[in-house]
Amino acid sequence: MTDIARPSAPIARLGDRSLFPGLGPAAYLNHAGVSPPSVPVRRAVLELLEAYATTGGHAVVATLGVRARLREKLARLLGVRPVDVALTFGTTHGVQAIALSFPWLRGDRVVLFDGEFPANVTPWQRAAELFGLETVFIPLAPFEASADAGLGALEEALRRGARLVAVSAVQFRSGLLMPLAEMAALCARHGAELFVDAVQALGAVPFDAARIGADYVAGGGHKWLMGVEGAGALYVRPERVAALRPALAGWLSHEDPVSFLIEGAGHLRYDRPLRPDASVFEASSTGALAQAALDASLGLLLELGIPAIHAHANRYLDRLEPALQARGFSSHRARDASRRSCILAATPPPGRDPRRLRDALAREGVAVAIPDGLLRFAPQWPNDADRELDRVVAALDAALR
């Protein structure tokens, strides 16, 4: 436990991995998958766990402070009010909450995208089965060609009628940053609502849900937000709350839900109204340790600033991309810099098995992922091109031999 002893001030600096003393890979480039926890994150979890171990139920008092801080930080990250943010168990929880609580009518159409991560597809398919909806898939290829081409394809689908469009802010395979504000405007023009899976954007790409005009935004804490699995957030546009029919409601979804536990007899009731904001989806006891981790990590991210993180990661990728191309990889990174996330995905040279490449890179101390057969590089703020790139390039050469 000595590697997480409390320093005088655990300050995060771009390119400095000193807050990750136990991290094995010399170049950890899989932040789009699962990020390793920093020293402050690990400490926050251990301190709360110790509080439970020494005080039992009294530790819940500490979790109330964690939850309040976390909600404030998530609101800052999303560009919205804290009251419009629900604390969830992760992205899928947020997708499910809206998919099953939306005021559907039989025959409504839901627009999805062919190539999306399944977390933003399966809950909508399930809703279609339960409520008699029609799911319509449109390809991502037009968006990859240009924003205008993609928006044209979306508008064509909207003209045929749709209640909701569900899309990822950043595509997990290619790293493409979708034109969300323009998509939201199209949805509004055609009477549809926009749901955004932002798990590949939050913590890596500047994001403002209110400016975008999104109706719903879900995200999780274990990727770019650098927490651990089990904590996330759901934003609900305040104008949309009243129409929702919360299918995932529980005992904590009510107003004043715990008075019968702390104020004596006569407070046990089953007729309390549901809370009139996003927190109605906070239905049960939560993942307190995961929330403590996310609270600590968000403190570092907000201190660094998301625009600075985005620029830092893209400077790294600017140097990596030509090295990949020189070795026969085909980059899927957007040509337009305004449509770039912090992901660089590449198709391997002909005849090269991405699984073998991933494993060979891992043996050389370079951690990457292979979503759907692409080789994906995803640096975050601790990565440093000057320190790592020579090793990454040498590892690529070794893997290709």
Coordinates of C-alpha atoms in Angstrom, one line a residue:
M1 CA 0.0 0.0 0.0
T2 CA 3.0 2.3 0.1
D3 CA 2.6 3.4 -3.5
I4 CA -0.6 5.2 -2.6
A5 CA 0.6 7.0 0.5
R6 CA -0.8 10.5 0.7
P7 CA 1.4 13.1 -1.0
S8 CA 1.4 16.7 0.1
A9 CA -0.7 17.6 -3.0
P10 CA -1.6 15.0 -5.7
I11 CA -1.5 17.4 -8.7
A12 CA -2.2 16.0 -12.2
R13 CA 0.0 17.2 -15.0
L14 CA -0.4 16.5 -18.7
G15 CA 2.0 13.7 -19.7
D16 CA 2.9 12.8 -16.1
R17 CA 2.1 9.3 -15.1
S18 CA 3.5 9.6 -11.6
L19 CA 0.0 9.2 -10.2
F20 CA -0.1 5.7 -11.7
P21 CA 2.9 4.0 -10.0
G22 CA 1.8 0.4 -10.4
L23 CA 0.8 0.6 -14.0
G24 CA 2.6 -2.1 -16.0
P25 CA 2.4 -1.2 -19.7
A26 CA 5.0 1.4 -20.6
A27 CA 2.4 2.9 -23.0
Y28 CA -1.2 2.4 -21.9
L29 CA -3.3 3.3 -24.9
N30 CA -6.6 1.7 -24.1
H31 CA -8.5 4.5 -22.2
A32 CA -11.4 4.0 -24.6
G33 CA -11.8 0.6 -23.0
V34 CA -10.9 0.7 -19.3
S35 CA -8.7 3.2 -17.7
P36 CA -6.4 2.4 -14.8
P37 CA -7.2 4.2 -11.5
S38 CA -4.8 6.9 -10.3
V39 CA -3.5 7.2 -6.8
P40 CA -6.2 9.7 -5.7
V41 CA -8.9 7.4 -7.1
R42 CA -7.5 4.4 -5.3
R43 CA -7.2 6.4 -2.1
A44 CA -10.7 7.6 -2.2
V45 CA -12.0 4.1 -2.6
L46 CA -9.9 2.8 0.3
E47 CA -10.8 5.6 2.6
L48 CA -14.5 5.0 2.1
L49 CA -14.1 1.3 2.5
E50 CA -12.2 1.9 5.7
A51 CA -15.1 4.1 6.9
Y52 CA -17.5 1.2 6.3
A53 CA -15.1 -1.2 8.0
T54 CA -14.8 1.0 11.1
T55 CA -18.2 2.6 11.5
G56 CA -20.6 0.4 9.5
G57 CA -23.8 2.2 8.6
H58 CA -22.5 5.6 9.8
A59 CA -20.3 5.6 6.6
V60 CA -23.4 6.4 4.7
V61 CA -23.1 10.0 5.9
A62 CA -19.8 10.2 4.1
T63 CA -21.4 8.9 0.9
L64 CA -24.0 11.7 0.9
G65 CA -21.1 14.2 0.6
V66 CA -19.5 12.2 -2.1
R67 CA -22.8 12.0 -4.1
A68 CA -23.3 15.8 -3.8
R69 CA -19.8 16.6 -4.9
L70 CA -20.0 14.1 -7.7
R71 CA -23.3 15.5 -9.0
E72 CA -21.8 19.0 -9.1
K73 CA -18.8 17.9 -11.0
L74 CA -20.8 15.9 -13.5
A75 CA -23.0 18.9 -14.1
R76 CA -19.9 21.0 -14.8
L77 CA -18.6 18.3 -17.1
L78 CA -21.9 18.2 -19.0
G79 CA -22.6 21.9 -19.0
V80 CA -25.9 21.5 -17.2
R81 CA -27.6 22.0 -13.8
P82 CA -26.9 19.5 -11.0
V83 CA -30.6 18.9 -10.6
D84 CA -30.8 17.6 -14.1
V85 CA -28.2 14.9 -13.5
A86 CA -29.0 11.4 -12.2
L87 CA -26.2 9.2 -10.7
T88 CA -26.3 5.8 -12.4
F89 CA -24.4 2.5 -12.5
G90 CA -23.1 3.3 -15.9
T91 CA -24.0 4.1 -19.5
T92 CA -26.2 1.1 -20.1
H93 CA -28.3 1.9 -17.0
G94 CA -28.9 5.4 -18.4
V95 CA -29.9 4.0 -21.8
Q96 CA -32.3 1.5 -20.2
A97 CA -33.8 4.2 -18.1
I98 CA -34.9 6.2 -21.0
A99 CA -35.6 3.4 -23.4
L100 CA -38.1 1.8 -21.0
S101 CA -39.5 5.1 -19.6
F102 CA -40.1 7.1 -22.8
P103 CA -43.8 7.8 -23.5
W104 CA -43.9 5.5 -26.5
L105 CA -47.0 4.9 -28.7
R106 CA -47.4 1.7 -30.6
G107 CA -45.8 2.1 -34.0
D108 CA -43.3 4.8 -33.0
R109 CA -40.0 4.7 -34.9
V110 CA -36.6 4.8 -33.3
V111 CA -33.6 5.7 -35.4
L112 CA -30.4 3.8 -34.6
F113 CA -27.0 3.6 -36.4
D114 CA -25.4 0.5 -37.9
G115 CA -22.0 0.2 -36.3
E116 CA -22.9 1.5 -32.9
F117 CA -21.7 -0.1 -29.7
P118 CA -24.4 -2.6 -28.6
A119 CA -25.1 -0.7 -25.3
N120 CA -26.8 1.9 -27.4
V121 CA -28.8 -0.6 -29.5
T122 CA -30.0 -3.5 -27.3
P123 CA -32.2 -1.4 -24.9
W124 CA -33.9 0.2 -27.8
Q125 CA -34.5 -3.1 -29.4
R126 CA -36.0 -4.4 -26.2
A127 CA -38.2 -1.3 -25.9
A128 CA -39.4 -2.0 -29.5
E129 CA -40.4 -5.5 -28.5
L130 CA -42.2 -4.4 -25.4
F131 CA -44.0 -1.3 -26.8
G132 CA -44.5 -2.3 -30.4
L133 CA -42.0 0.1 -31.9
E134 CA -40.2 0.1 -35.2
T135 CA -36.4 0.3 -35.2
V136 CA -34.7 1.9 -38.2
F137 CA -31.0 1.6 -38.8
I138 CA -29.1 4.1 -40.9
P139 CA -25.4 3.6 -41.8
L140 CA -22.5 5.5 -40.3
A141 CA -20.7 5.6 -43.7
P142 CA -22.3 8.9 -44.8
F143 CA -21.1 10.6 -41.5
E144 CA -17.6 9.2 -42.1
A145 CA -17.7 10.7 -45.6
S146 CA -18.8 14.2 -44.4
A147 CA -21.0 15.8 -41.8
D148 CA -23.3 17.1 -44.5
A149 CA -23.7 13.6 -46.1
G150 CA -24.5 12.1 -42.7
L151 CA -27.0 14.8 -41.8
G152 CA -28.7 14.3 -45.1
A153 CA -29.1 10.6 -44.4
L154 CA -30.5 11.4 -41.0
E155 CA -33.0 14.0 -42.3
E156 CA -34.2 11.5 -44.8
A157 CA -35.0 9.0 -42.0
L158 CA -36.6 11.8 -39.9
R159 CA -38.9 12.8 -42.8
R160 CA -40.4 9.4 -42.7
G161 CA -41.3 10.0 -39.0
A162 CA -39.4 9.2 -35.8
R163 CA -39.9 9.8 -32.1
L164 CA -36.3 9.4 -31.0
V165 CA -32.7 9.2 -32.4
A166 CA -30.1 7.4 -30.4
V167 CA -26.4 8.0 -31.3
S168 CA -23.0 7.9 -29.7
A169 CA -21.2 11.2 -29.4
V170 CA -18.0 9.4 -30.4
Q171 CA -18.0 6.2 -32.4
F172 CA -16.1 3.5 -30.5
R173 CA -14.6 1.9 -33.6
S174 CA -13.4 4.9 -35.6
G175 CA -13.3 7.7 -33.0
L176 CA -15.5 9.9 -35.2
L177 CA -17.0 12.8 -33.3
M178 CA -20.6 13.1 -34.5
P179 CA -22.1 16.5 -35.4
L180 CA -24.4 16.4 -32.4
A181 CA -25.7 20.0 -32.4
E182 CA -26.7 19.7 -36.0
M183 CA -28.3 16.4 -35.3
A184 CA -30.2 17.8 -32.4
A185 CA -31.5 20.7 -34.5
L186 CA -32.7 18.3 -37.2
C187 CA -34.5 16.2 -34.5
A188 CA -36.2 19.2 -33.1
R189 CA -37.3 20.4 -36.6
H190 CA -38.9 17.0 -37.2
G191 CA -40.4 16.5 -33.8
A192 CA -38.0 13.8 -32.6
E193 CA -35.8 13.7 -29.5
L194 CA -32.1 13.0 -29.3
F195 CA -30.4 10.5 -27.0
V196 CA -26.6 10.6 -26.8
D197 CA -24.4 7.9 -25.5
A198 CA -21.4 10.0 -24.4
V199 CA -19.2 7.4 -22.8
Q200 CA -16.5 7.8 -25.5
A201 CA -16.6 11.6 -25.2
L202 CA -16.9 12.6 -21.6
G203 CA -13.4 13.3 -20.2
A204 CA -11.8 13.4 -23.6
V205 CA -13.8 15.8 -25.7
P206 CA -15.3 19.2 -24.6
F207 CA -19.0 18.5 -24.2
D208 CA -21.9 20.8 -23.4
A209 CA -25.3 19.1 -23.4
A210 CA -27.3 22.3 -23.2
R211 CA -25.4 23.9 -26.1
I212 CA -25.8 20.8 -28.2
G213 CA -29.5 20.7 -27.5
A214 CA -29.5 17.0 -26.5
D215 CA -32.6 15.7 -24.7
Y216 CA -30.8 12.8 -22.9
V217 CA -27.1 12.0 -22.3
A218 CA -25.7 8.9 -20.7
G219 CA -22.1 8.1 -19.7
G220 CA -20.0 5.8 -17.5
G221 CA -17.0 6.4 -15.4
H222 CA -14.5 3.7 -16.2
K223 CA -13.2 4.9 -19.6
W224 CA -12.0 8.5 -20.3
L225 CA -13.4 9.6 -16.9
M226 CA -10.8 7.3 -15.3
G227 CA -12.9 6.1 -12.4
V228 CA -13.9 2.5 -12.0
E229 CA -16.8 0.4 -13.3
G230 CA -20.1 0.9 -11.6
A231 CA -20.7 4.6 -11.7
G232 CA -22.1 6.9 -14.4
A233 CA -24.5 9.7 -15.1
L234 CA -27.7 10.4 -17.0
Y235 CA -28.7 13.9 -18.0
V236 CA -32.4 14.6 -18.7
R237 CA -33.4 17.8 -20.3
P238 CA -35.8 19.4 -17.7
E239 CA -38.5 19.9 -20.3
R240 CA -38.6 16.2 -20.9
V241 CA -39.0 14.9 -17.3
A242 CA -42.7 15.3 -16.9
A243 CA -43.5 13.1 -19.9
L244 CA -41.4 10.2 -18.8
R245 CA -42.9 7.2 -17.2
P246 CA -40.1 5.9 -14.9
A247 CA -40.0 2.1 -15.4
L248 CA -36.9 1.7 -13.2
A249 CA -38.4 3.5 -10.2
G250 CA -37.7 2.2 -6.7
W251 CA -38.0 3.2 -3.1
L252 CA -35.5 6.0 -3.4
S253 CA -37.3 7.5 -6.4
H254 CA -39.8 9.1 -4.1
E255 CA -39.7 12.5 -2.5
D256 CA -38.5 12.3 1.2
P257 CA -37.8 8.6 0.8
V258 CA -35.9 7.9 4.0
S259 CA -37.9 9.8 6.7
F260 CA -39.4 6.5 8.0
L261 CA -35.9 5.3 8.8
I262 CA -34.7 8.4 10.7
E263 CA -37.7 10.3 12.1
G264 CA -39.6 7.7 14.2
A265 CA -43.0 6.2 13.7
G266 CA -45.7 7.4 11.4
H267 CA -43.6 8.1 8.3
L268 CA -43.9 4.8 6.5
R269 CA -46.0 5.6 3.4
Y270 CA -46.3 4.3 -0.1
D271 CA -48.0 7.3 -1.6
R272 CA -45.2 9.8 -1.7
P273 CA -44.8 11.4 -5.2
L274 CA -41.9 10.5 -7.4
R275 CA -39.2 13.1 -7.6
P276 CA -39.9 15.6 -10.4
D277 CA -36.3 15.6 -11.9
A278 CA -33.6 13.3 -13.2
S279 CA -32.9 11.8 -9.8
V280 CA -36.1 9.8 -10.1
F281 CA -33.9 7.2 -11.8
E282 CA -31.8 6.9 -8.6
A283 CA -34.0 4.1 -7.5
S284 CA -31.9 2.1 -5.0
S285 CA -28.8 1.9 -3.0
T286 CA -25.9 2.9 -5.2
G287 CA -22.3 1.9 -5.9
A288 CA -20.8 4.1 -3.2
L289 CA -17.2 3.0 -3.8
A290 CA -17.4 3.5 -7.6
Q291 CA -18.9 7.0 -7.0
A292 CA -16.1 7.9 -4.7
A293 CA -13.6 6.8 -7.4
L294 CA -15.4 8.9 -10.0
D295 CA -15.6 11.9 -7.7
A296 CA -11.8 11.8 -7.2
S297 CA -11.0 11.3 -10.9
L298 CA -13.3 14.1 -12.0
G299 CA -11.4 16.4 -9.6
L300 CA -8.2 15.7 -11.6
L301 CA -9.9 16.0 -15.0
L302 CA -11.6 19.3 -14.2
E303 CA -8.4 20.7 -12.8
L304 CA -6.6 19.9 -16.1
G305 CA -9.5 21.0 -18.3
I306 CA -11.1 18.9 -20.9
P307 CA -10.0 21.2 -23.8
A308 CA -6.4 20.8 -22.7
I309 CA -6.7 17.0 -22.4
H310 CA -8.2 16.8 -25.9
A311 CA -5.4 18.9 -27.4
H312 CA -2.8 16.9 -25.5
A313 CA -4.1 13.5 -26.7
N314 CA -4.4 14.7 -30.3
R315 CA -0.8 16.0 -30.4
Y316 CA 0.2 12.5 -29.4
L317 CA -2.0 11.0 -32.2
D318 CA -0.7 13.6 -34.7
R319 CA 2.7 12.0 -34.3
L320 CA 1.6 8.4 -34.1
E321 CA -0.7 8.5 -37.2
P322 CA 2.1 9.0 -39.9
A323 CA 4.1 6.2 -38.3
L324 CA 1.2 3.8 -38.6
Q325 CA 0.5 4.9 -42.2
A326 CA 4.2 4.4 -43.1
R327 CA 3.9 0.8 -41.9
G328 CA 0.8 0.0 -44.1
F329 CA -2.0 0.7 -41.6
S330 CA -5.1 2.6 -42.9
S331 CA -6.1 5.3 -40.5
H332 CA -9.8 6.0 -39.8
R333 CA -9.1 9.2 -38.0
A334 CA -11.2 12.1 -39.3
R335 CA -9.4 14.5 -41.7
D336 CA -11.4 17.4 -40.3
A337 CA -9.7 18.2 -37.0
S338 CA -13.0 19.4 -35.5
R339 CA -14.5 15.9 -35.8
R340 CA -11.7 14.2 -33.9
S341 CA -12.0 12.6 -30.5
C342 CA -9.0 11.1 -28.7
I343 CA -9.1 7.8 -30.6
L344 CA -7.0 6.7 -33.5
A345 CA -8.2 3.5 -35.1
A346 CA -6.5 1.8 -38.0
T347 CA -7.0 -1.2 -40.3
P348 CA -4.0 -3.4 -40.1
P349 CA -1.9 -4.1 -43.3
P350 CA -3.4 -6.9 -45.5
G351 CA -2.9 -10.3 -44.1
R352 CA -2.2 -9.1 -40.5
D353 CA -4.3 -10.5 -37.7
P354 CA -5.3 -7.7 -35.3
R355 CA -5.3 -10.2 -32.4
R356 CA -1.7 -11.2 -33.1
L357 CA -0.8 -7.5 -33.4
R358 CA -2.5 -6.6 -30.1
D359 CA -0.8 -9.5 -28.3
A360 CA 2.6 -8.7 -29.8
L361 CA 2.3 -5.0 -28.8
A362 CA 1.3 -6.1 -25.3
R363 CA 4.5 -8.2 -25.0
E364 CA 6.4 -5.0 -25.8
G365 CA 4.6 -3.0 -23.1
V366 CA 2.0 -1.3 -25.4
A367 CA -1.6 -1.7 -24.4
V368 CA -4.2 -1.2 -27.2
A369 CA -7.6 -2.7 -28.2
I370 CA -9.0 -4.3 -31.3
P371 CA -12.7 -3.3 -31.6
D372 CA -14.3 -5.1 -34.6
G373 CA -10.9 -5.9 -36.0
L374 CA -9.4 -2.4 -35.9
L375 CA -6.3 -1.5 -34.0
R376 CA -7.3 1.3 -31.6
F377 CA -5.0 3.7 -29.8
A378 CA -6.6 5.9 -27.2
P379 CA -4.2 8.1 -25.1
Q380 CA -5.3 10.2 -22.1
W381 CA -3.7 12.9 -20.1
P382 CA -1.0 10.7 -18.4
N383 CA 0.4 9.6 -21.8
D384 CA 3.4 11.5 -23.2
A385 CA 4.6 11.2 -26.8
D386 CA 8.2 12.1 -26.0
R387 CA 8.4 9.3 -23.5
E388 CA 6.4 6.7 -25.3
L389 CA 6.3 7.0 -29.0
D390 CA 9.7 5.5 -29.7
R391 CA 8.7 2.5 -27.8
V392 CA 5.3 2.3 -29.5
V393 CA 6.9 2.5 -33.0
A394 CA 9.5 -0.1 -32.1
A395 CA 6.8 -2.4 -30.8
L396 CA 4.9 -2.0 -34.1
D397 CA 8.0 -2.9 -36.0
A398 CA 8.5 -6.0 -33.8
A399 CA 4.9 -7.0 -34.2
L400 CA 5.1 -6.7 -38.0
R401 CA 8.3 -8.8 -38.4

